[in-house]
PDB file of C-alpha atoms and ligand atoms in Angstrom:
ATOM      1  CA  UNK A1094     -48.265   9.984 -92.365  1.00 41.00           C
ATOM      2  CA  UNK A1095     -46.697  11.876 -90.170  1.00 44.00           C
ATOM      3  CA  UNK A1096     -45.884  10.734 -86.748  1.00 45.00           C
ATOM      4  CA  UNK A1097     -48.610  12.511 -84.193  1.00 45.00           C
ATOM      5  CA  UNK A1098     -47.434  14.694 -80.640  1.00 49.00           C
ATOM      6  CA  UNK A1099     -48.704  12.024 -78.896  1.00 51.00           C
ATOM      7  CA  UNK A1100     -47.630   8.556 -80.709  1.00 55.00           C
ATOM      8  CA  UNK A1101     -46.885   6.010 -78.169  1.00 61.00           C
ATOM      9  CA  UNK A1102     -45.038   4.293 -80.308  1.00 75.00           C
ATOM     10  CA  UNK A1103     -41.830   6.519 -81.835  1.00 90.00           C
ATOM     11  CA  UNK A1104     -39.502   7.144 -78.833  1.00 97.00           C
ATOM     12  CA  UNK A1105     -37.507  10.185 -77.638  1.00 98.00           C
ATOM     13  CA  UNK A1106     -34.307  11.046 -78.979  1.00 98.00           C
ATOM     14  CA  UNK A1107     -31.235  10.616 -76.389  1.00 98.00           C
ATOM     15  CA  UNK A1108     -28.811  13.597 -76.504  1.00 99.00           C
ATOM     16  CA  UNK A1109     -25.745  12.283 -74.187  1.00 98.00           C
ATOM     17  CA  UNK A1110     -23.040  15.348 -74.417  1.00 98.00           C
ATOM     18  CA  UNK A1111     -19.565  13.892 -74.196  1.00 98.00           C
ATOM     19  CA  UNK A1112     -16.435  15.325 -73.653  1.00 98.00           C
ATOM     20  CA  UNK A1113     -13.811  12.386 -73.022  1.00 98.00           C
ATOM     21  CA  UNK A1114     -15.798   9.496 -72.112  1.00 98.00           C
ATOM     22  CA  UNK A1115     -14.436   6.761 -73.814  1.00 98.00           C
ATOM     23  CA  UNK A1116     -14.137   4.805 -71.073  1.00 98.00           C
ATOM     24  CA  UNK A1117     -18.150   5.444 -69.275  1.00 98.00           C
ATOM     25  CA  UNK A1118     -19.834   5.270 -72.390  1.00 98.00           C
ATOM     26  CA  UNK A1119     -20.077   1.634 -73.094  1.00 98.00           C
ATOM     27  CA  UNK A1120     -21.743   1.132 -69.656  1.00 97.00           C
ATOM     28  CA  UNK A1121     -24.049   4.337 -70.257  1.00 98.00           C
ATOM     29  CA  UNK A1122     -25.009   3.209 -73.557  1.00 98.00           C
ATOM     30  CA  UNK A1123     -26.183  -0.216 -72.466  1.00 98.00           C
ATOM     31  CA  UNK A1124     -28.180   1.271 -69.895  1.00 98.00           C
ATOM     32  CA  UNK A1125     -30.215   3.195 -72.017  1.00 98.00           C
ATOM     33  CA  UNK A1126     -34.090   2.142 -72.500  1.00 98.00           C
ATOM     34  CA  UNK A1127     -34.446  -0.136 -75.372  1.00 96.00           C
ATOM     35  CA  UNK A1128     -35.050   0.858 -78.462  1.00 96.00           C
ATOM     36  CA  UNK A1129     -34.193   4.810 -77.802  1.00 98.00           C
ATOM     37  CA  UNK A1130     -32.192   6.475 -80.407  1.00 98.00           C
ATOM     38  CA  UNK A1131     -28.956   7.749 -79.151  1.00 98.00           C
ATOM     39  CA  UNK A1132     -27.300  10.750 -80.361  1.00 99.00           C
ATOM     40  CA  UNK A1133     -23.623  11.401 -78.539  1.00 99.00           C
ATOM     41  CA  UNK A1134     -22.029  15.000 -79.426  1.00 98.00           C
ATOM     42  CA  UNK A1135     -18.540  14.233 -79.236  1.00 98.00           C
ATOM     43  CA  UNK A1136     -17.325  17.832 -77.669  1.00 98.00           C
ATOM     44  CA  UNK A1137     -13.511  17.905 -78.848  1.00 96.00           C
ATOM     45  CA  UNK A1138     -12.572  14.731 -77.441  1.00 98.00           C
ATOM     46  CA  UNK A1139      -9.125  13.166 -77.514  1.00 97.00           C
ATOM     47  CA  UNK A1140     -10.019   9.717 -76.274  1.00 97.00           C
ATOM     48  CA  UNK A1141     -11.995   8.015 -79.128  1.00 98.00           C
ATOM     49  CA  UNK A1142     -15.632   8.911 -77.514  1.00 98.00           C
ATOM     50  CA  UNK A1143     -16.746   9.194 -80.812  1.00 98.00           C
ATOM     51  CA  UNK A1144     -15.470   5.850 -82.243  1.00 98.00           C
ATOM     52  CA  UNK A1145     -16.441   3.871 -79.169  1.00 98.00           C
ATOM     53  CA  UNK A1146     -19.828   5.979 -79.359  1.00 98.00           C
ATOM     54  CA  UNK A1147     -20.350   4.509 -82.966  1.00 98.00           C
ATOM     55  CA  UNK A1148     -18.988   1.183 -82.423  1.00 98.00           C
ATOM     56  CA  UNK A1149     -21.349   0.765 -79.754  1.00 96.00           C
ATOM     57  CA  UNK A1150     -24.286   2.027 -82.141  1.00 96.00           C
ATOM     58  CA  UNK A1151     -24.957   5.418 -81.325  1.00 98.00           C
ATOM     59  CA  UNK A1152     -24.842   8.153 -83.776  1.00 98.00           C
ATOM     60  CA  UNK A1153     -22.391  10.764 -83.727  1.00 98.00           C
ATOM     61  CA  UNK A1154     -21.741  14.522 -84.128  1.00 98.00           C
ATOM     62  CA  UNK A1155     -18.672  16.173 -83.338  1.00 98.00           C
ATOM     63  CA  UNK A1156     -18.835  19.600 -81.969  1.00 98.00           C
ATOM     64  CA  UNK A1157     -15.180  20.928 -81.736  1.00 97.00           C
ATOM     65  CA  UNK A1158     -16.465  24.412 -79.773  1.00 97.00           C
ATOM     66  CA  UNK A1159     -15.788  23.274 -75.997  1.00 96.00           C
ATOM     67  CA  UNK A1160     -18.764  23.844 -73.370  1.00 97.00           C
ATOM     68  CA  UNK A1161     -21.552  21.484 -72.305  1.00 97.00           C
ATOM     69  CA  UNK A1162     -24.207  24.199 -74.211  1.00 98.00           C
ATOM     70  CA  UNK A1163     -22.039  24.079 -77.169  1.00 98.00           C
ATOM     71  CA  UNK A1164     -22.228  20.468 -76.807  1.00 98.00           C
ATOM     72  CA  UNK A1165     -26.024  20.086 -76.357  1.00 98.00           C
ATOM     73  CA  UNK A1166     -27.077  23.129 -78.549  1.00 98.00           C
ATOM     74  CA  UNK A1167     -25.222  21.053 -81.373  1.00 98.00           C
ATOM     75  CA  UNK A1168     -27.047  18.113 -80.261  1.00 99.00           C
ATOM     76  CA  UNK A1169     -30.508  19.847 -80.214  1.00 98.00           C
ATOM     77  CA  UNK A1170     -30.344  21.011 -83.681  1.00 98.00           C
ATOM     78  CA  UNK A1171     -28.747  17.398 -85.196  1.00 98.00           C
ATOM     79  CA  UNK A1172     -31.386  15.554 -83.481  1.00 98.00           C
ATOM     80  CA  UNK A1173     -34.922  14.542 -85.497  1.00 98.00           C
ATOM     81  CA  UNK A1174     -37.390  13.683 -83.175  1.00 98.00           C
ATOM     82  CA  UNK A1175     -40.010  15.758 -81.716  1.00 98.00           C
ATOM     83  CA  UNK A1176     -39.391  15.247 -77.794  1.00 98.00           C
ATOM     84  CA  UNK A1177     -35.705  14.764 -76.915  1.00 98.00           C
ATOM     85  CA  UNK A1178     -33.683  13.877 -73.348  1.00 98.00           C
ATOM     86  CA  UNK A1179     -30.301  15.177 -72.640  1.00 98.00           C
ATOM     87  CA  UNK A1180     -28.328  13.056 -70.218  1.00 98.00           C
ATOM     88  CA  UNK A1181     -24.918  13.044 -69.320  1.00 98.00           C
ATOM     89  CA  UNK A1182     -22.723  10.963 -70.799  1.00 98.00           C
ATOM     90  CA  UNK A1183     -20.776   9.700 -68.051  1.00 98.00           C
ATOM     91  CA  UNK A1184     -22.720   7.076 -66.185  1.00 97.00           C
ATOM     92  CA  UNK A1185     -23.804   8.812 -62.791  1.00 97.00           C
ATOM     93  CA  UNK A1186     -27.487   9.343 -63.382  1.00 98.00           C
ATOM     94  CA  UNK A1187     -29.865   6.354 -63.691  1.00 98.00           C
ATOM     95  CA  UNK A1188     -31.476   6.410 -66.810  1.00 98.00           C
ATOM     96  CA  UNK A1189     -34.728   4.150 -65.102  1.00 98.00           C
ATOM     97  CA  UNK A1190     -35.831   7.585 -64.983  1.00 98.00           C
ATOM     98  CA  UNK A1191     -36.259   8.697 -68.344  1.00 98.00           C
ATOM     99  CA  UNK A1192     -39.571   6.804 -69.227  1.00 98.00           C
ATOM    100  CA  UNK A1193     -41.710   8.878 -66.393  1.00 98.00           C
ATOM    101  CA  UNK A1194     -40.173  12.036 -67.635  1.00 98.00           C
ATOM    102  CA  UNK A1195     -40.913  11.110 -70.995  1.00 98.00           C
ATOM    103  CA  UNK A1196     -44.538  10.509 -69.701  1.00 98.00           C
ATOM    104  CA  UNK A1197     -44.558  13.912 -68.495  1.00 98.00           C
ATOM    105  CA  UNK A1198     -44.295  15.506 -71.514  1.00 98.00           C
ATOM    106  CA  UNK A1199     -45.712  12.949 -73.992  1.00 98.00           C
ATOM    107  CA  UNK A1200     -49.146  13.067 -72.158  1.00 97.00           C
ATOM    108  CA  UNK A1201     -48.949  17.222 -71.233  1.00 97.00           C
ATOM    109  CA  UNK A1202     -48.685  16.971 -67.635  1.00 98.00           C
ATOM    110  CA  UNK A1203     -45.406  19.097 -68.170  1.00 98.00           C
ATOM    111  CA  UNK A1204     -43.378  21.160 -71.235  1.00 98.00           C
ATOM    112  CA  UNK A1205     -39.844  20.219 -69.324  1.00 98.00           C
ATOM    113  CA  UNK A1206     -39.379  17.442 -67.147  1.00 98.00           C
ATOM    114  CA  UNK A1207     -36.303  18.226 -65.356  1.00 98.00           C
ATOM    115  CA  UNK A1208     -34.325  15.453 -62.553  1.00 98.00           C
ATOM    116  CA  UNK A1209     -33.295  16.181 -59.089  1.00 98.00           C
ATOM    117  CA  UNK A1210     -30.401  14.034 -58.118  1.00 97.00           C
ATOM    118  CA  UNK A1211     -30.197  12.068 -54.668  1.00 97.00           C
ATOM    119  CA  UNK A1212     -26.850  10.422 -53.919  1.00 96.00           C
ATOM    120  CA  UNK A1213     -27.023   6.844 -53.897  1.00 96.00           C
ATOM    121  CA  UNK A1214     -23.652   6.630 -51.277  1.00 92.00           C
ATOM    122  CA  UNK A1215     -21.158   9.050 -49.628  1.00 89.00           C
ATOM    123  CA  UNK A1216     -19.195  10.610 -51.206  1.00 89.00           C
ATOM    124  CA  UNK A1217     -20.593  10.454 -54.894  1.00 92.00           C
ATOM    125  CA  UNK A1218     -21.746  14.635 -54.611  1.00 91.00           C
ATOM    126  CA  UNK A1219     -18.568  16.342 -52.752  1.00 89.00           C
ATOM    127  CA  UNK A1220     -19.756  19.356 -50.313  1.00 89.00           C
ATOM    128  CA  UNK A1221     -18.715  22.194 -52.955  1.00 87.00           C
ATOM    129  CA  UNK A1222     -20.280  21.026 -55.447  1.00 88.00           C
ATOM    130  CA  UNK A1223     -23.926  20.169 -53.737  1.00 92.00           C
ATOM    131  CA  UNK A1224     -23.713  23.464 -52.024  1.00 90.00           C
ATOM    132  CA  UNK A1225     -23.030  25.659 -54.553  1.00 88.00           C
ATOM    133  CA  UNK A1226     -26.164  23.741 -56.348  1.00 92.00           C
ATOM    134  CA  UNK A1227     -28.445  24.524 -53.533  1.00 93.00           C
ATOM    135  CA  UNK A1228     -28.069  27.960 -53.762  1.00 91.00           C
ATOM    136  CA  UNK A1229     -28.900  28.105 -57.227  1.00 93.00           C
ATOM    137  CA  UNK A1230     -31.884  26.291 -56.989  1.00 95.00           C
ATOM    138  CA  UNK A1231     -32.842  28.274 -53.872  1.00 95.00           C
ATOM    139  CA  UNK A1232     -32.399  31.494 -56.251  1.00 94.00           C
ATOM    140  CA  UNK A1233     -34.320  30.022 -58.642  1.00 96.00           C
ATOM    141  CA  UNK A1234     -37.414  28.721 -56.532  1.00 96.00           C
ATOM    142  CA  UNK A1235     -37.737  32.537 -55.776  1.00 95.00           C
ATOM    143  CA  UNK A1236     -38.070  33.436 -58.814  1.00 94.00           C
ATOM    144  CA  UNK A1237     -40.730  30.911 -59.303  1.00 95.00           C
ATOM    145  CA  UNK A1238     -39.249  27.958 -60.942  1.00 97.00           C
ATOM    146  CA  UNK A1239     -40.168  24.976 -58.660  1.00 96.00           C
ATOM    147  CA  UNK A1240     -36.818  22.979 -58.875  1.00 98.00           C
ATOM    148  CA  UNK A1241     -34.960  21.822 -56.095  1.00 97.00           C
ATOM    149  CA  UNK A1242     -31.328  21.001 -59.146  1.00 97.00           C
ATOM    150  CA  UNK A1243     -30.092  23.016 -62.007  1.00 95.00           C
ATOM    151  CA  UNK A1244     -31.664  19.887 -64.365  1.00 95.00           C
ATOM    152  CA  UNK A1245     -29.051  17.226 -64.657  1.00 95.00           C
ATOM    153  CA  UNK A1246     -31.404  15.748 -67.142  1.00 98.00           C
ATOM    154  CA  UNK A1247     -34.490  17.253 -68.765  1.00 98.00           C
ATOM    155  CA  UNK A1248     -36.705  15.881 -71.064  1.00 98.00           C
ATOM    156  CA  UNK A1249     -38.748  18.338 -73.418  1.00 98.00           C
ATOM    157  CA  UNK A1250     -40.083  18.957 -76.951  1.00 98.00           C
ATOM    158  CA  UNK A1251     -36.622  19.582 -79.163  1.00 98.00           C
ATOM    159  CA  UNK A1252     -38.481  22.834 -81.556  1.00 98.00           C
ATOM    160  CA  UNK A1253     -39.545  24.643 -78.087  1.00 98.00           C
ATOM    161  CA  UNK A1254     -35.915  23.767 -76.343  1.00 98.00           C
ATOM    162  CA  UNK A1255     -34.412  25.900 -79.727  1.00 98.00           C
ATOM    163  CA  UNK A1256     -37.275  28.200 -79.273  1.00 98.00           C
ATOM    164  CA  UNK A1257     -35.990  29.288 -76.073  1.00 98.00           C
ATOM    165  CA  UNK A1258     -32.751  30.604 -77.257  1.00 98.00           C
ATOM    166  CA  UNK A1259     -30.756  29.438 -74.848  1.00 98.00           C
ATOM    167  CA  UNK A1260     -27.292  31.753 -75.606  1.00 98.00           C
ATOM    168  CA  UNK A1261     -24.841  29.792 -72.861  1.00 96.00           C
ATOM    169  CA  UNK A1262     -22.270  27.703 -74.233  1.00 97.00           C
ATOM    170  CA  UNK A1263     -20.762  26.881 -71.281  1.00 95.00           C
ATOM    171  CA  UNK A1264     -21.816  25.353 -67.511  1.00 92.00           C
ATOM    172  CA  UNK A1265     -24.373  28.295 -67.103  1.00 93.00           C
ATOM    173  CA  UNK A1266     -26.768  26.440 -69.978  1.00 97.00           C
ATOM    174  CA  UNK A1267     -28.855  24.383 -67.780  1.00 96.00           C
ATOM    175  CA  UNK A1268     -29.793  27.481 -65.365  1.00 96.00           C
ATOM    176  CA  UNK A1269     -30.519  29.635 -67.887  1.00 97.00           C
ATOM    177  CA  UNK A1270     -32.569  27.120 -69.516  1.00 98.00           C
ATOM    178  CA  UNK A1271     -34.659  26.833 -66.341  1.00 98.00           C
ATOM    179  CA  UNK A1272     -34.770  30.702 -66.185  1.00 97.00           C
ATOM    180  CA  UNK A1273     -36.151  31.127 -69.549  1.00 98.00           C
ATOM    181  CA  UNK A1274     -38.446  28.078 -69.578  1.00 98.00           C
ATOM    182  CA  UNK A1275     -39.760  29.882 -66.181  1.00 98.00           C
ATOM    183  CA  UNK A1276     -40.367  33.445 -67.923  1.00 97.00           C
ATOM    184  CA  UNK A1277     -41.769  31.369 -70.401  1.00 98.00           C
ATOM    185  CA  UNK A1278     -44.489  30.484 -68.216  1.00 98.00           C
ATOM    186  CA  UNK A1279     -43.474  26.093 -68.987  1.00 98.00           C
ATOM    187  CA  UNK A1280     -45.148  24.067 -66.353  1.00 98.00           C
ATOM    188  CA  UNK A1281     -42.022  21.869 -64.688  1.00 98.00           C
ATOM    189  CA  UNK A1282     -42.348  18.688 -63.552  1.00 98.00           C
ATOM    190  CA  UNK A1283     -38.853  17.169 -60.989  1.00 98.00           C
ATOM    191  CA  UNK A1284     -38.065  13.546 -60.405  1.00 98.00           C
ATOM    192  CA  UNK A1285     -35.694  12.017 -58.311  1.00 98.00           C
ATOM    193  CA  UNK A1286     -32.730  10.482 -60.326  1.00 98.00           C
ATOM    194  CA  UNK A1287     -30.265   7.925 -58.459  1.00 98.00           C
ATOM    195  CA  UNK A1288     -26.778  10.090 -58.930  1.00 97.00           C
ATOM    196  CA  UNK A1289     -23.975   7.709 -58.533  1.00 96.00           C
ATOM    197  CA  UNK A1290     -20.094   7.492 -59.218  1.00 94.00           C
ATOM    198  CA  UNK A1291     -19.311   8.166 -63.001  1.00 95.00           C
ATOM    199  CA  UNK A1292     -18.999   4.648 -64.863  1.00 96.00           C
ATOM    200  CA  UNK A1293     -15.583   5.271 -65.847  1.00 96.00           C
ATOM    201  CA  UNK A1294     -12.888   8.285 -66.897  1.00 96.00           C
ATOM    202  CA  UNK A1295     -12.279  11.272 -64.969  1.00 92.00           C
ATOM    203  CA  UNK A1296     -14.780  14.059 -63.305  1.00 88.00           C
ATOM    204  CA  UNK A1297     -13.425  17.299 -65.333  1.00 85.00           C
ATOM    205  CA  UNK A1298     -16.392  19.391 -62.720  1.00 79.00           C
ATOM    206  CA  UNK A1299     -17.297  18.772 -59.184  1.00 73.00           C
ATOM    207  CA  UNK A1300     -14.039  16.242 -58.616  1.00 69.00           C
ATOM    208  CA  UNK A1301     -12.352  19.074 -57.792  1.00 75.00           C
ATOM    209  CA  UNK A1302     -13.056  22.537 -55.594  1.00 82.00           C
ATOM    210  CA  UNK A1303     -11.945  24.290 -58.878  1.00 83.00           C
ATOM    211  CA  UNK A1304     -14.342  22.947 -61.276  1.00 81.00           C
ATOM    212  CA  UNK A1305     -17.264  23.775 -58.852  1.00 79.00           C
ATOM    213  CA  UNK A1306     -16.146  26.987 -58.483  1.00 82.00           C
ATOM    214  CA  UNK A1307     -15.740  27.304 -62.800  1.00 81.00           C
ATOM    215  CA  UNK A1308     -19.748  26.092 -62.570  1.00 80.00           C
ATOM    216  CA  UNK A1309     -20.591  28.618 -60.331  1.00 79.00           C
ATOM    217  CA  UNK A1310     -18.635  31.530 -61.711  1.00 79.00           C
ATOM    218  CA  UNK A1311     -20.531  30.445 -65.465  1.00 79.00           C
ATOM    219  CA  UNK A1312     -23.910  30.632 -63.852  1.00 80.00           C
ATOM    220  CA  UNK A1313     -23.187  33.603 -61.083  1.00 76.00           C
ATOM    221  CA  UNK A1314     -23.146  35.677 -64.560  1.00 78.00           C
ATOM    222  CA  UNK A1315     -27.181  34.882 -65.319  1.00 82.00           C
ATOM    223  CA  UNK A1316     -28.520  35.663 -61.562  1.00 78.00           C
ATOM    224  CA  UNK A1317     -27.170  38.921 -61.389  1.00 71.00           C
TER     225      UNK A1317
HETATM  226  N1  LIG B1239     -16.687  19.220 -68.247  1.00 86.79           N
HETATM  227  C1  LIG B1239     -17.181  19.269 -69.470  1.00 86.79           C
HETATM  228  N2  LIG B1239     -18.086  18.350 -69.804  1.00 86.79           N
HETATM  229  C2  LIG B1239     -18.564  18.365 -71.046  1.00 86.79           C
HETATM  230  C3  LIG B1239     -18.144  19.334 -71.986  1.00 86.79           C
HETATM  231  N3  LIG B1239     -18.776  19.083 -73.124  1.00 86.79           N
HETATM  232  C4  LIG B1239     -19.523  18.020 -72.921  1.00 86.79           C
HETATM  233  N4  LIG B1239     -19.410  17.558 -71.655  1.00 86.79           N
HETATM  234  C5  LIG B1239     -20.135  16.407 -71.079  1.00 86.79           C
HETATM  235  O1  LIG B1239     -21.175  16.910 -70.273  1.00 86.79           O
HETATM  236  C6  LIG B1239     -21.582  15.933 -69.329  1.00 86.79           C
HETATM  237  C7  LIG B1239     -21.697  16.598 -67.989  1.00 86.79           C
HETATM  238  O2  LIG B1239     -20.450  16.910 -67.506  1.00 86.79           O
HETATM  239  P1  LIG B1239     -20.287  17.045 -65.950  1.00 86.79           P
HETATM  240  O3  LIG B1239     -20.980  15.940 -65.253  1.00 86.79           O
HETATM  241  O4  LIG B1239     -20.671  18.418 -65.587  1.00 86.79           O
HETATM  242  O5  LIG B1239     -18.731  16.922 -65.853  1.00 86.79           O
HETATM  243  P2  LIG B1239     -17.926  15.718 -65.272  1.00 86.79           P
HETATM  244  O6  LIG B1239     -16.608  15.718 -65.915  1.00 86.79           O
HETATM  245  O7  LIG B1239     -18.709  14.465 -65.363  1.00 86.79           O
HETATM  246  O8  LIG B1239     -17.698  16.161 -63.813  1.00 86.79           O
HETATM  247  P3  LIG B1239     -18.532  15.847 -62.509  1.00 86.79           P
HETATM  248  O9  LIG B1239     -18.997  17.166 -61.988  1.00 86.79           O
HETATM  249  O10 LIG B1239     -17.549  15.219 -61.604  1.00 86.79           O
HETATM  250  O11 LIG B1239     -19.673  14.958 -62.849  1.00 86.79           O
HETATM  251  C8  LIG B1239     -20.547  14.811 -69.393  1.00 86.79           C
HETATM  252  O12 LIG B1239     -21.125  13.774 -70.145  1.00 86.79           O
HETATM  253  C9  LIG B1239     -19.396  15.463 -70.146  1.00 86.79           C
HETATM  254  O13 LIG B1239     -18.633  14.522 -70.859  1.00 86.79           O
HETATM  255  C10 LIG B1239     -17.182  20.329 -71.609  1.00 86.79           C
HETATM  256  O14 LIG B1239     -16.766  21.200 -72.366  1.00 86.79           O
HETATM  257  N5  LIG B1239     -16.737  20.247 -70.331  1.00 86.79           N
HETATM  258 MG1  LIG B1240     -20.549  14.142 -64.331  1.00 86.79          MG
END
């Protein structure tokens, strides 16, 4: 028989996009609810993400095409289950949240539960990065979509996350997952998620003014 929309008992998928993280993944990977399935897309990654990955007992598919939507459109279409999470793989948001967003979906309250991150200490979300980030969501709560974050996590049915056809490979995915899921009429539910220092490796993003302004340059492109 096959497993029903609403089965308590088969878990979401966990869809952790890696490029690099070698040295955060361990920690991430223990941090994860019990029990979850784990599914890291090693994006390129010169480190041995993917070996630690597998050692550790996730499974692993390597998506050589460089982008964080390359990474998680690869991991969308290699994962099985019917409701799915995508996460980063580097540690800084706390995965306590997953199990209300999974809630969310699991009982139809929402068809994307999406995170809003609130620093934990100083320092952890540098000025260029948060700002640029308000903006967006600003842009995007006037066009309807009730988020106050571009979705650092989401949590959502996998077939209806392809459905939306998502065509970003790059940073602008997330908001122009939000945009479509908004056109598409989804009803959005945002929880706070505990954003913290990375659990190891390098920021390749917001660490520096230049990788905020990459972001903002890949998403500038769907708002106009
Ligand atoms: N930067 C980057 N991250 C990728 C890519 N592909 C997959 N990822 C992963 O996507 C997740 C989110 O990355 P970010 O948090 O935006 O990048 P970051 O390097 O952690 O930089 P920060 O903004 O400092 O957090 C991480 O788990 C990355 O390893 C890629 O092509 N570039
Ligand atoms: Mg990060």
């Amino acid at each position: 028989m096959s497993a029903r929309h609403d089965d308590l008992t088969v878990p979401p998928e966990i869809i952790l996009p890696c490029l690099d993280e070698a040295e955060a993944l361990p920690t991430v990977l223990a941090a994860l609810p019990a029990g979850w399935p784990v599914l890291v897309v090693d994006n390129g990654s010169t480190d041995g993400t993917g070996e630690v990955a597998a050692a550790a007992g996730a499974r692993v598919v390597v998506e050589p095409r460089r982008g964080y939507g390359a990474a998680v459109h690869t991991g969308l279409v290699t994962a099985t289950a019917e409701i799915v999470v995508v996460l980063d793989g580097d540690g800084s948001l706390d995965p306590a949240v997953l199990p209300a967003m999974t809630d969310d979906v699991r009982d139809g309250r929402a068809d994307l539960a999406v995170a809003r991150r609130v620093p934990s200490a100083a320092g952890v979300w540098p000025w260029h990065a948060r700002a640029g980030n308000a903006v967006i969501a600003a842009m995007l709560r006037r066009r309807g979509v009730a988020v106050h974050d571009i979705a650092p996590v989401r949590v959502a049915r996998r077939a209806a996350l392809i459905d939306l056809g998502i065509a970003d490979r790059a940073f602008g995915y997330p908001l122009e997952l939000l945009l479509r899921a908004g056109a598409a009429g989804w009803r959005i539910t945002e929880h706070p998620v505990a954003y913290r220092a990375r659990a190891g490796g390098r920021s390749k993003v917001s660490g520096s003014v230049a990788g905020s302004l990459r972001a903002a340059r890949d998403m500038a492109g769907l708002l106009r």
